[in-house]
XYZ file of C-alpha atoms in Angstrom:
711
model
C -76.952 -88.640 144.279
C -75.477 -89.732 140.904
C -75.287 -93.484 140.187
C -71.898 -95.228 140.580
C -69.646 -95.103 137.532
C -69.795 -98.886 137.135
C -73.610 -98.899 136.871
C -75.085 -98.309 133.387
C -78.815 -97.873 132.740
C -79.950 -99.425 129.440
C -83.016 -100.731 127.644
C -82.974 -104.271 126.220
C -85.331 -105.369 123.424
C -86.603 -108.797 122.364
C -88.996 -109.306 119.427
C -92.629 -109.563 120.565
C -91.952 -108.490 124.157
C -91.833 -105.274 126.130
C -88.362 -103.822 126.552
C -86.601 -104.338 129.874
C -85.129 -101.302 131.613
C -82.241 -102.590 133.673
C -79.091 -101.421 135.404
C -75.950 -103.228 134.239
C -73.329 -103.684 136.912
C -70.048 -103.622 134.975
C -68.407 -105.639 137.762
C -70.700 -108.609 137.201
C -69.863 -111.225 134.539
C -71.650 -110.626 131.251
C -72.998 -114.185 131.271
C -74.877 -113.602 134.538
C -76.405 -110.381 133.185
C -77.609 -112.221 130.058
C -79.041 -114.971 132.303
C -81.056 -112.399 134.286
C -82.357 -110.830 131.063
C -83.427 -114.244 129.728
C -85.192 -115.019 133.010
C -87.133 -111.765 132.658
C -88.655 -113.135 129.441
C -88.758 -116.757 130.626
C -86.160 -117.841 128.040
C -84.121 -120.961 128.747
C -80.560 -121.678 127.638
C -79.054 -118.262 128.314
C -75.671 -119.497 127.039
C -77.222 -119.496 123.547
C -77.862 -115.741 123.712
C -75.796 -112.563 123.621
C -76.331 -108.798 123.723
C -75.975 -106.569 120.659
C -76.446 -102.886 120.032
C -79.863 -102.141 118.566
C -78.612 -99.232 116.432
C -75.695 -98.593 114.108
C -73.527 -101.564 113.125
C -75.336 -103.664 115.795
C -72.101 -105.169 117.098
C -72.016 -107.898 119.721
C -71.072 -106.886 123.261
C -68.196 -108.855 124.744
C -66.263 -108.683 127.991
C -63.649 -106.617 126.133
C -66.107 -104.085 124.675
C -68.708 -103.814 127.464
C -66.948 -100.739 128.871
C -68.147 -98.734 125.835
C -71.839 -99.033 126.840
C -73.270 -95.618 127.754
C -76.281 -94.651 129.851
C -79.490 -94.701 127.799
C -78.163 -97.172 125.212
C -80.701 -99.481 123.581
C -79.509 -103.087 123.379
C -81.016 -106.166 121.828
C -81.003 -109.775 123.007
C -79.840 -111.958 120.112
C -78.569 -115.455 119.480
C -74.899 -115.882 120.408
C -72.108 -115.400 117.801
C -71.345 -119.147 117.826
C -74.978 -120.091 117.231
C -75.388 -117.420 114.533
C -72.200 -118.606 112.775
C -73.353 -122.248 112.686
C -76.812 -121.332 111.425
C -75.412 -119.101 108.665
C -72.878 -121.699 107.543
C -75.672 -124.252 107.167
C -77.853 -121.820 105.227
C -74.959 -120.840 102.909
C -74.653 -124.485 101.881
C -78.409 -124.803 101.302
C -79.704 -126.104 97.964
C -82.191 -123.231 97.769
C -80.708 -120.286 95.873
C -83.003 -117.802 97.647
C -82.076 -119.139 101.087
C -78.384 -119.035 100.170
C -78.643 -115.428 98.940
C -80.386 -114.262 102.131
C -77.770 -116.045 104.227
C -74.924 -114.369 102.310
C -76.574 -110.955 102.748
C -76.755 -111.464 106.490
C -73.216 -112.847 106.576
C -71.835 -109.795 104.756
C -73.373 -107.602 107.460
C -72.357 -109.737 110.457
C -68.785 -110.321 109.271
C -67.799 -106.799 110.361
C -68.286 -107.960 113.974
C -65.041 -109.337 115.454
C -66.807 -111.732 117.856
C -68.902 -113.265 115.080
C -65.948 -113.372 112.669
C -63.860 -115.339 115.143
C -66.599 -117.953 115.600
C -67.331 -118.210 111.866
C -63.653 -118.704 111.008
C -63.261 -121.326 113.746
C -65.862 -123.552 112.075
C -64.080 -123.239 108.680
C -66.584 -120.743 107.339
C -63.846 -118.775 105.577
C -62.649 -121.917 103.809
C -66.209 -122.536 102.627
C -66.421 -118.997 101.166
C -63.074 -119.436 99.386
C -64.299 -122.677 97.825
C -67.486 -120.977 96.628
C -65.356 -118.346 94.881
C -62.955 -120.910 93.397
C -65.852 -122.956 92.013
C -66.896 -120.068 89.782
C -70.564 -121.016 90.180
C -71.619 -117.790 91.907
C -72.502 -114.723 89.871
C -74.068 -111.295 90.300
C -75.471 -110.314 93.656
C -74.643 -113.641 95.310
C -70.973 -113.359 94.362
C -70.840 -109.728 95.501
C -72.089 -110.648 98.999
C -69.672 -113.601 99.126
C -66.700 -111.348 98.341
C -67.896 -108.701 100.808
C -68.131 -111.237 103.616
C -64.739 -112.707 102.710
C -63.055 -109.273 102.755
C -64.662 -108.301 106.069
C -63.599 -111.577 107.702
C -60.017 -111.249 106.481
C -59.741 -107.632 107.655
C -59.943 -108.769 111.290
C -56.455 -110.235 110.962
C -57.449 -113.595 112.442
C -56.200 -115.587 109.442
C -53.063 -114.906 107.389
C -53.479 -113.901 103.749
C -50.653 -116.322 102.924
C -53.095 -119.239 103.223
C -54.984 -118.294 100.046
C -54.669 -120.719 97.160
C -53.393 -119.844 93.697
C -56.740 -120.803 92.140
C -58.501 -118.290 94.437
C -56.093 -115.544 93.361
C -56.569 -116.401 89.689
C -60.346 -116.308 90.074
C -60.300 -112.869 91.763
C -57.804 -111.503 89.238
C -60.024 -112.867 86.473
C -62.901 -110.669 87.625
C -60.616 -107.615 87.390
C -59.305 -108.504 83.936
C -62.711 -109.264 82.403
C -64.152 -106.378 80.364
C -67.762 -106.810 81.523
C -68.144 -107.420 85.276
C -70.660 -106.007 87.745
C -69.353 -102.896 89.519
C -70.024 -104.387 92.972
C -67.968 -107.494 92.149
C -65.192 -105.430 90.600
C -64.966 -103.155 93.651
C -64.593 -106.050 96.061
C -62.168 -107.928 93.807
C -59.894 -104.881 93.569
C -60.062 -104.408 97.341
C -59.155 -108.073 97.971
C -56.195 -107.877 95.575
C -55.001 -104.668 97.268
C -55.081 -106.379 100.682
C -53.180 -109.365 99.281
C -50.431 -107.132 97.901
C -50.079 -105.059 101.066
C -50.086 -108.039 103.447
C -47.782 -110.521 101.723
C -44.700 -110.254 99.501
C -45.315 -113.673 97.938
C -48.925 -112.737 97.170
C -47.691 -109.463 95.632
C -45.673 -111.466 93.115
C -48.667 -113.629 92.248
C -51.022 -110.672 91.884
C -48.449 -108.803 89.766
C -48.303 -111.818 87.433
C -52.087 -112.152 87.168
C -53.064 -108.465 86.913
C -51.853 -106.053 84.256
C -51.390 -102.351 84.918
C -52.935 -101.625 81.540
C -56.183 -103.315 82.585
C -56.253 -101.421 85.893
C -55.838 -98.098 84.106
C -58.834 -98.833 81.857
C -61.004 -98.995 85.003
C -60.227 -95.348 85.844
C -62.881 -94.137 83.418
C -65.569 -95.668 85.668
C -66.313 -93.340 88.589
C -67.648 -96.177 90.756
C -64.356 -98.087 90.804
C -61.729 -95.355 90.298
C -60.685 -95.298 93.945
C -60.298 -99.098 94.126
C -58.234 -99.197 90.923
C -55.899 -96.388 92.049
C -55.520 -98.086 95.452
C -54.396 -101.337 93.795
C -51.991 -99.481 91.475
C -50.505 -97.752 94.540
C -50.177 -101.070 96.383
C -48.336 -102.640 93.434
C -46.156 -99.520 93.098
C -45.334 -99.560 96.829
C -44.382 -103.255 96.918
C -42.384 -103.245 93.692
C -38.659 -103.895 94.449
C -36.570 -100.710 94.343
C -34.591 -101.831 91.302
C -37.832 -102.171 89.295
C -39.732 -99.073 90.428
C -38.381 -96.911 87.620
C -39.592 -99.568 85.176
C -43.009 -99.546 86.847
C -43.130 -95.736 86.629
C -42.198 -95.895 82.939
C -45.035 -98.358 82.302
C -47.520 -96.052 84.047
C -46.235 -93.125 81.977
C -46.585 -95.079 78.730
C -50.179 -95.857 79.645
C -50.822 -92.125 80.250
C -51.872 -92.677 83.861
C -51.226 -89.039 84.772
C -53.379 -87.645 81.949
C -56.203 -90.088 82.725
C -56.187 -89.119 86.414
C -56.165 -85.432 85.495
C -59.056 -85.671 83.039
C -61.252 -88.324 84.668
C -60.692 -87.682 88.374
C -59.181 -84.287 89.235
C -61.074 -82.440 86.498
C -64.004 -84.858 86.481
C -67.627 -83.877 86.898
C -67.700 -84.511 90.646
C -65.459 -83.401 93.539
C -62.568 -85.560 94.731
C -63.654 -87.411 97.884
C -61.427 -87.991 100.915
C -60.468 -91.598 100.082
C -59.617 -90.715 96.491
C -57.634 -87.695 97.718
C -55.640 -90.046 99.959
C -54.890 -92.400 97.079
C -53.761 -89.496 94.867
C -51.551 -88.304 97.725
C -50.032 -91.805 98.001
C -49.371 -91.898 94.243
C -47.800 -88.426 94.434
C -45.496 -89.508 97.283
C -44.494 -92.757 95.547
C -43.745 -90.846 92.339
C -41.544 -88.306 94.123
C -39.806 -91.124 96.014
C -38.345 -92.220 92.663
C -36.067 -89.187 93.077
C -34.572 -90.561 96.285
C -31.816 -92.535 94.571
C -30.465 -89.454 92.771
C -31.018 -87.329 95.877
C -28.791 -89.635 97.942
C -26.128 -90.167 95.240
C -22.926 -88.170 95.613
C -21.094 -86.934 92.563
C -17.861 -88.677 91.727
C -15.330 -85.902 90.920
C -13.365 -88.386 88.805
C -16.353 -89.421 86.637
C -15.845 -87.717 83.287
C -19.491 -88.207 82.232
C -20.718 -86.309 85.272
C -18.068 -83.618 84.794
C -19.284 -83.201 81.197
C -22.726 -82.218 82.550
C -21.152 -79.366 84.519
C -19.203 -78.356 81.430
C -22.479 -78.342 79.479
C -23.967 -75.913 82.023
C -21.004 -73.600 81.478
C -21.183 -73.925 77.702
C -24.920 -73.133 77.471
C -24.530 -70.111 79.747
C -21.516 -68.477 78.153
C -20.578 -70.082 74.798
C -23.918 -70.940 73.213
C -23.176 -72.984 70.114
C -19.738 -71.452 69.627
C -16.714 -73.670 69.394
C -14.258 -74.104 72.261
C -11.897 -71.070 72.314
C -8.310 -71.747 71.344
C -5.366 -71.437 73.705
C -3.329 -73.424 76.119
C -4.959 -75.850 78.561
C -3.882 -73.612 81.420
C -5.607 -70.610 79.879
C -8.744 -72.645 79.229
C -8.822 -73.879 82.825
C -8.462 -70.303 84.121
C -11.315 -69.143 81.876
C -13.482 -72.024 82.983
C -12.770 -71.304 86.630
C -13.895 -67.723 86.110
C -17.100 -68.964 84.409
C -17.838 -71.429 87.205
C -17.417 -68.639 89.717
C -19.909 -66.533 87.733
C -22.274 -69.535 87.688
C -22.220 -69.425 91.477
C -20.330 -72.607 92.343
C -18.722 -72.609 95.782
C -15.780 -74.630 94.410
C -14.989 -72.792 91.184
C -11.807 -74.807 90.532
C -13.578 -78.163 90.875
C -17.403 -77.627 90.804
C -17.998 -81.380 91.168
C -17.248 -81.006 94.884
C -20.474 -78.951 95.268
C -22.543 -82.081 94.615
C -20.990 -84.339 97.256
C -23.505 -83.465 99.984
C -26.653 -85.604 100.260
C -29.357 -84.558 100.048
C -29.650 -83.161 97.378
C -26.745 -84.985 95.696
C -26.986 -85.502 91.950
C -30.656 -84.488 91.914
C -29.591 -80.840 92.063
C -27.410 -81.291 88.964
C -30.306 -82.989 87.158
C -32.538 -80.004 87.935
C -29.949 -77.496 86.749
C -29.399 -79.365 83.480
C -33.173 -79.571 82.879
C -33.467 -75.803 83.345
C -30.501 -75.125 81.085
C -31.777 -77.338 78.255
C -35.575 -77.041 78.432
C -35.770 -73.416 79.607
C -32.571 -72.129 78.086
C -33.632 -68.488 77.833
C -34.599 -68.402 81.523
C -31.338 -70.070 82.505
C -29.149 -67.696 80.491
C -31.096 -64.663 81.731
C -30.647 -65.648 85.393
C -26.912 -66.289 84.956
C -26.142 -63.180 82.916
C -28.355 -60.986 85.073
C -26.317 -61.889 88.137
C -23.055 -61.610 86.238
C -23.792 -57.938 85.597
C -24.609 -57.093 89.215
C -22.177 -55.848 91.806
C -20.145 -58.679 93.288
C -21.735 -58.320 96.691
C -25.309 -58.417 95.315
C -25.000 -61.217 92.763
C -27.191 -64.270 93.352
C -25.005 -67.430 93.155
C -27.060 -69.553 90.764
C -25.414 -72.930 91.404
C -25.349 -72.565 95.186
C -29.002 -71.440 95.161
C -30.087 -74.280 92.855
C -28.409 -76.884 95.066
C -29.932 -75.502 98.273
C -33.340 -75.015 96.610
C -33.359 -78.679 95.548
C -32.698 -79.693 99.147
C -35.530 -77.409 100.359
C -37.992 -78.819 97.805
C -37.075 -82.385 98.806
C -37.728 -81.447 102.422
C -41.055 -79.715 101.721
C -42.357 -82.615 99.615
C -40.790 -85.239 101.942
C -38.981 -87.091 99.173
C -37.970 -90.541 100.370
C -40.543 -90.813 103.155
C -43.383 -93.339 103.138
C -46.968 -92.052 102.762
C -48.826 -91.172 105.965
C -51.990 -93.145 106.674
C -55.036 -90.891 106.559
C -53.251 -87.984 104.856
C -54.884 -86.608 101.688
C -52.560 -83.692 100.948
C -52.188 -84.148 97.204
C -51.406 -81.268 94.825
C -53.388 -81.197 91.551
C -50.650 -79.276 89.720
C -48.242 -82.231 89.941
C -50.627 -84.191 87.695
C -50.605 -81.542 84.949
C -47.109 -82.201 83.549
C -45.055 -85.296 82.747
C -41.959 -83.662 84.280
C -43.776 -81.981 87.166
C -40.820 -82.103 89.587
C -38.412 -80.429 87.181
C -40.983 -77.822 86.137
C -41.694 -77.102 89.804
C -37.980 -76.501 90.332
C -37.843 -74.153 87.334
C -40.682 -72.040 88.727
C -39.080 -71.905 92.185
C -35.576 -70.980 90.994
C -37.055 -67.956 89.227
C -38.858 -67.070 92.447
C -35.576 -67.321 94.366
C -33.832 -64.973 91.943
C -36.712 -62.483 92.214
C -36.771 -62.629 96.023
C -32.990 -62.145 96.156
C -33.374 -58.897 94.220
C -36.324 -57.722 96.354
C -34.325 -58.300 99.539
C -31.234 -56.615 98.028
C -29.386 -59.579 99.481
C -25.666 -60.216 99.656
C -23.783 -63.474 100.123
C -24.111 -63.071 103.906
C -27.928 -63.045 103.526
C -28.062 -66.424 101.743
C -29.744 -68.307 104.603
C -32.256 -65.476 105.178
C -33.251 -65.541 101.518
C -33.703 -69.324 101.579
C -35.901 -69.014 104.689
C -38.137 -66.500 102.912
C -38.274 -68.614 99.730
C -39.227 -71.704 101.737
C -42.071 -69.737 103.326
C -43.232 -68.416 99.935
C -43.325 -71.925 98.459
C -45.021 -73.434 101.525
C -47.721 -70.760 101.575
C -48.338 -71.125 97.831
C -48.619 -74.928 98.060
C -51.109 -74.581 100.921
C -53.416 -72.739 98.482
C -53.504 -75.885 96.283
C -52.893 -74.289 92.848
C -54.537 -76.336 90.107
C -51.684 -75.847 87.630
C -48.119 -74.599 87.386
C -49.389 -71.353 85.874
C -51.573 -70.798 88.925
C -48.548 -71.544 91.116
C -46.634 -68.781 89.319
C -49.470 -66.326 89.962
C -49.678 -67.203 93.642
C -45.911 -66.933 94.070
C -45.950 -63.586 92.295
C -48.454 -62.278 94.844
C -46.308 -63.604 97.722
C -43.510 -61.067 97.319
C -40.959 -60.361 100.049
C -42.946 -57.340 101.237
C -46.120 -59.449 101.371
C -44.324 -62.107 103.446
C -43.228 -59.408 105.897
C -46.806 -58.115 106.094
C -48.192 -61.607 106.707
C -45.624 -62.283 109.398
C -46.487 -59.038 111.155
C -50.204 -59.742 110.906
C -49.791 -63.239 112.331
C -47.689 -61.947 115.200
C -50.389 -59.411 116.013
C -53.111 -62.048 115.882
C -51.162 -64.201 118.310
C -51.384 -61.499 120.972
C -47.710 -60.595 120.705
C -46.190 -64.054 121.022
C -47.044 -67.051 123.150
C -44.132 -67.081 125.587
C -44.879 -68.108 129.204
C -44.490 -64.546 130.629
C -47.018 -63.204 128.104
C -49.442 -66.035 128.833
C -49.100 -65.376 132.563
C -49.739 -61.665 132.021
C -52.839 -62.495 129.982
C -54.187 -64.759 132.732
C -53.720 -61.976 135.275
C -55.434 -59.381 133.112
C -58.429 -61.499 132.042
C -60.348 -61.341 135.375
C -60.048 -57.534 135.355
C -61.433 -57.347 131.806
C -64.297 -59.735 132.630
C -65.193 -57.635 135.669
C -65.177 -54.511 133.471
C -67.538 -56.210 130.980
C -69.772 -57.352 133.840
C -70.052 -53.802 135.253
C -70.863 -52.449 131.792
C -73.669 -54.979 131.393
C -75.150 -54.123 134.799
C -74.883 -50.430 134.010
C -76.854 -50.979 130.795
C -79.528 -52.883 132.712
C -79.840 -49.905 135.059
C -80.512 -47.689 132.039
C -83.210 -50.132 130.920
C -84.573 -51.257 127.553
C -87.857 -51.222 125.697
C -89.401 -54.522 124.547
C -92.250 -55.238 122.159
C -95.204 -57.259 123.373
C -96.114 -60.393 121.445
C -99.827 -61.127 120.998
C -102.263 -62.798 118.640
C -103.574 -59.475 117.369
C -101.082 -57.135 115.764
C -103.301 -54.215 114.782
C -101.414 -51.979 117.181
C -97.995 -52.619 118.653
C -97.639 -52.346 122.414
C -94.452 -51.906 124.399
C -93.160 -52.468 127.864
C -90.031 -51.289 129.634
C -87.708 -52.996 132.096
C -84.745 -51.675 134.076
C -82.600 -52.648 137.051
C -82.514 -50.556 140.208
C -79.267 -48.754 140.997
C -78.627 -51.014 144.015
C -79.068 -54.107 141.781
C -81.774 -55.553 144.043
C -84.962 -55.048 141.996
C -86.115 -55.307 138.392
C -88.767 -52.660 137.624
C -91.054 -53.072 134.612
C -94.331 -51.795 133.236
C -96.428 -51.242 130.077
C -95.998 -48.224 127.785
C -98.318 -46.786 125.183
C -95.492 -46.058 122.787
C -91.777 -46.584 122.417
C -89.936 -44.221 124.813
C -87.498 -41.622 123.512
C -85.293 -41.500 126.616
C -84.941 -42.902 130.109
C -88.164 -44.059 131.791
C -88.467 -43.043 135.493
C -89.078 -45.780 138.065
C -92.406 -44.173 139.060
C -93.951 -45.182 135.731
C -92.899 -48.816 136.143
C -95.453 -50.210 138.573
C -94.311 -53.857 138.699
C -91.130 -55.238 140.167
C -89.255 -58.496 140.797
C -86.689 -59.015 143.535
C -83.399 -60.291 142.117
C -83.173 -62.694 145.058
C -86.408 -64.358 143.856
C -85.028 -65.158 140.373
C -84.528 -68.915 139.990
C -83.273 -69.206 136.415
C -82.918 -67.515 133.024
C -84.105 -69.483 129.985
C -83.366 -68.733 126.329
C -84.726 -69.678 122.905
C -87.195 -72.524 122.586
C -86.948 -73.303 126.314
C -88.825 -70.090 127.111
C -92.492 -70.491 128.177
C -93.747 -67.962 125.617
C -91.962 -69.841 122.821
C -93.735 -73.096 123.756
C -97.214 -71.635 123.400
C -99.311 -72.241 120.314
C -98.850 -68.699 119.123
C -95.114 -69.191 119.270
C -95.377 -71.713 116.451
C -96.033 -68.805 114.150
C -92.837 -67.029 115.183
C -89.900 -67.113 112.835
C -86.366 -68.198 113.642
C -85.250 -64.617 114.284
C -87.773 -64.183 117.111
C -86.722 -67.519 118.599
C -83.103 -66.394 118.735
C -84.019 -63.165 120.560
C -86.295 -64.702 123.210
C -85.383 -65.132 126.903
C -87.366 -65.535 130.127
C -86.868 -64.975 133.849
C -88.299 -67.644 136.155
C -88.986 -66.370 139.680
C -90.816 -67.443 142.822
C -93.307 -68.841 143.295
C -93.952 -70.180 139.742
C -94.010 -67.074 137.615
C -92.082 -65.995 134.519
C -91.275 -62.694 132.847
C -90.917 -63.175 129.092
C -88.775 -61.035 126.779
C -88.141 -60.717 123.052
C -85.140 -58.434 122.528
C -85.322 -55.845 119.739
C -81.956 -57.006 118.349
C -79.040 -59.366 119.001
C -77.035 -56.700 120.838
C -79.778 -56.084 123.412
C -80.280 -59.839 123.750
C -76.606 -60.305 124.655
C -76.624 -57.310 127.017
C -79.621 -58.621 128.974
C -78.674 -62.296 129.103
C -75.168 -61.308 130.224
C -76.500 -58.851 132.783
C -78.941 -61.372 134.250
C -76.153 -63.997 134.390
C -74.000 -61.491 136.277
C -76.826 -60.846 138.762
C -77.105 -64.589 139.382
C -73.348 -65.010 139.780
C -72.930 -67.040 136.574
C -70.358 -66.766 133.785
C -71.025 -64.437 130.880
C -71.234 -66.622 127.775
C -72.713 -64.538 124.946
C -71.065 -63.897 121.576
C -70.829 -60.214 122.497
C -68.831 -61.042 125.641
C -66.366 -63.152 123.656
C -65.949 -60.363 121.120
C -65.538 -57.668 123.792
C -63.090 -59.830 125.721
C -60.911 -60.426 122.641
C -60.916 -56.732 121.736
C -60.208 -55.409 125.226
C -57.593 -58.072 125.965
C -55.760 -57.308 122.736
C -55.768 -53.565 123.449
C -54.684 -53.968 127.066
C -51.887 -56.404 126.178
C -50.526 -54.086 123.490
C -50.595 -51.114 125.845
C -48.764 -52.990 128.579
C -46.173 -54.343 126.161
C -45.644 -51.028 124.384
C -42.429 -50.265 126.279
C -41.084 -53.734 125.422
C -41.269 -53.319 121.638
C -38.271 -54.895 119.875
C -37.093 -56.350 123.199
C -36.830 -60.117 123.512
C -38.894 -61.361 126.439
C -37.085 -64.236 128.202
C -38.835 -67.547 128.768
C -37.774 -67.625 132.453
C -37.230 -64.847 135.035
C -33.640 -63.623 135.551
C -31.663 -65.319 138.345
C -31.677 -63.750 141.795
C -28.235 -62.217 142.461
C -26.084 -63.492 145.305
C -26.371 -61.799 148.681
C -23.726 -59.124 149.346
C -20.853 -60.007 151.647
C -21.988 -57.306 154.102
C -24.882 -54.936 154.517
C -22.732 -51.972 155.670
C -23.739 -49.773 152.790
C -22.400 -46.219 152.644
C -24.537 -43.433 151.239
C -22.941 -40.161 150.246
C -25.514 -37.407 149.921
C -22.819 -34.716 149.752
C-alpha cells in the first residue's frame, strides 16, 4: 500500500553523525519535526536549528516551501537563518581581513535564500554592506563578494531601491566609469545600476547623470561584461522620457553602437548566448518603438510641407529633374490627379487623405520617400512597370506601400514593450543604420513580384497581402544574417512555393484538425493498433533466428524461436547453421508456455547483459537485447539480428502479455497507416468544408401519413 501523500521519506545529515532516515508528516509543524531530529542526535536548543537542502542551492526549508520536498530528498540540519545572519554580520565587521573575506564569500552564497535574506536585512545587514561600499576601503575579491551579496539581497524585493544614498550610487557608477576595474566588480556594478534604473524613476535620473553612454559602449569590447553593459543601455533607453528617446537614439548612433554590436557580439568569435540574445531583442524592440510616433500620426491635408512630400513622390516618378510643365492651374491639377492615380493612391484628387489612418500614418509616407530618394531606380521601375500594365492588373504602388507598412509594424510589433524571456532578435537589423527603411524597400519589391506571379487584380489586393505577410514571416523565421540573405530567402519563397508549403503542411496535419476529423481519428486508431498487433503475432508464428553469445567465437551458433499458431507456446531450439526458410516445430525441442511468462526485459536490465561477458558487448548489442522471465525463476535471453526484428519481437511479446505496443516501429507504422486510412476515408470529401458541429435535426413532420406512388 503506497504511503499517504502527506508523508515524505527523507534522509537528514549532520556533520560527524550518521544520517537519520525519517518520515516527515507535512501536517505537523516544522518546528516539532526539527525538535525530533535534534533529539535523535541529542542536540539541545532546537529553535536554533533549521533544515536545508543538502544539494543544489541548499535553500532553507520554511513552512511556505516545505511542500516542495520530494521522497528521497537529502536534507541537512543547519543553524537557523536568524542565527546564521547574526554570526555573519559579526564576522563581516571583524578586524581580520581573512575572516571578513570568508564571511563575505558565505554571505554571497546565502543571500540567494529568501529566509536568510529577510533575517539579515532585519538586523540592518544591508545597511552595513552599503556603508562598506560607500567607504571605498574594499577592493578586489572582497568588494566583488560584497556587491554580489548586496545585489542578491535587494533582488528579494524586501527593501525599496529608493532608500539608496547618493554617495552609494556615485561609488557604484565610479566603478563603471573607471578604465581599469576587475571584471567581477564591473559585472556586479552594471547589474546594480540596471536594477536601480528599472525599479525607480528618481534613481534612473541619478544613474543617467553619473553614467555616460559613451563609457558603457567602450565595455562592449570585453566579452565578459558585454551582456551587463547592453542590459544597462537597454534599461536607460527604456526609462528615458518619450520626448528624449530620439535624442538617446541619436547619441547611440553617433557612438556607433550598432556597428560595435555587429562586430564584437553578433559576428564575434563565440556564439550569442540566451541572455545576450534577449538583450539584443530588447534593443531591437526599443529601436523600432521609435517609429511609433510617426506610425500613430495622421497626415494633415492642410499642411503644405507634408503635401510637398507627396508632390516630390510624383515629381521623381514622372518628371525627373524637368521643370514644372506650363499651363493653367486647372490643367496642372488634372495632370497631377492622373499621375497620383498611376502612383496607386486611393484618393487621386487629394492623396493626403490616404495617410489619415493609423497605423501606419505618416510612417508609410516616410518609407515611400526613402525608397524614392535612396533607391530611385527601383522606385521609378516599380511605378512605370505598373503604369504600362493593363488597368485591371496594375499593382497600386501607394496603396500597397501603405498597407505593407502596416503589416511590417504588426509583424515586428512596433509600439509594444519587450516580452520578458523572449530572445527573438534578427541579426540583419544590426547590419544597416537605416535597417527599417531598407527592410521596407526589400519587401515592397517582393510585393510587386508576388503581385505579378499571382496575376492579381484590384479585387485580389487582400489575398496578395496575405501571401506577402506569409513570405516575410517565413523568411524572418530563418534568421537571415543580412539584408542580402533576406533577399535570397524571399526569392526562394515565391507564390508557387508558398502554395506548395501550405499544401504540405495541410497534409502533415492529417487533413485539418477540426473536431469531426479528430473524432474519426480516435475511432480508427484502435482498429489500426489491432491490425499492427495481429501482424506482430503473425511474424512471431513465422519465427526468427538468433545468434548465440558466448566467450568463444571461433564458430557462430544459432538458435530459432517461434510462436505456436494458437499463441499458447513458444517453441525454440539450437541450430547448426542459419536456416534458409521456416523451421518445423519438430526440430524445436524446447518450449515455454505463454501463461508462464512473468515479464519481458530489455537492454541493460536483461540477465545476459549483466554478466561479466556482457561488459565486452558494444552499445549496438545492448540495444538489441531482450529477455523473457518465466516460472519458476528462469529466463530466455535474446539478441535480435537487427532493430526491425527487435521491435517485432518486443511488440509481439507485449501483445501476448496484454500490454501496449511501444516500439519505434509501432509508432512509425501507426502514423503511416493512420495517414493512409484517413486520406482514403476523406477522399470523397475533397474540396468540401467539413463543419465543426453536426447539422441540426429537422423538425418532426406534422403527420406520418406518407403516400408512396410506385406507379
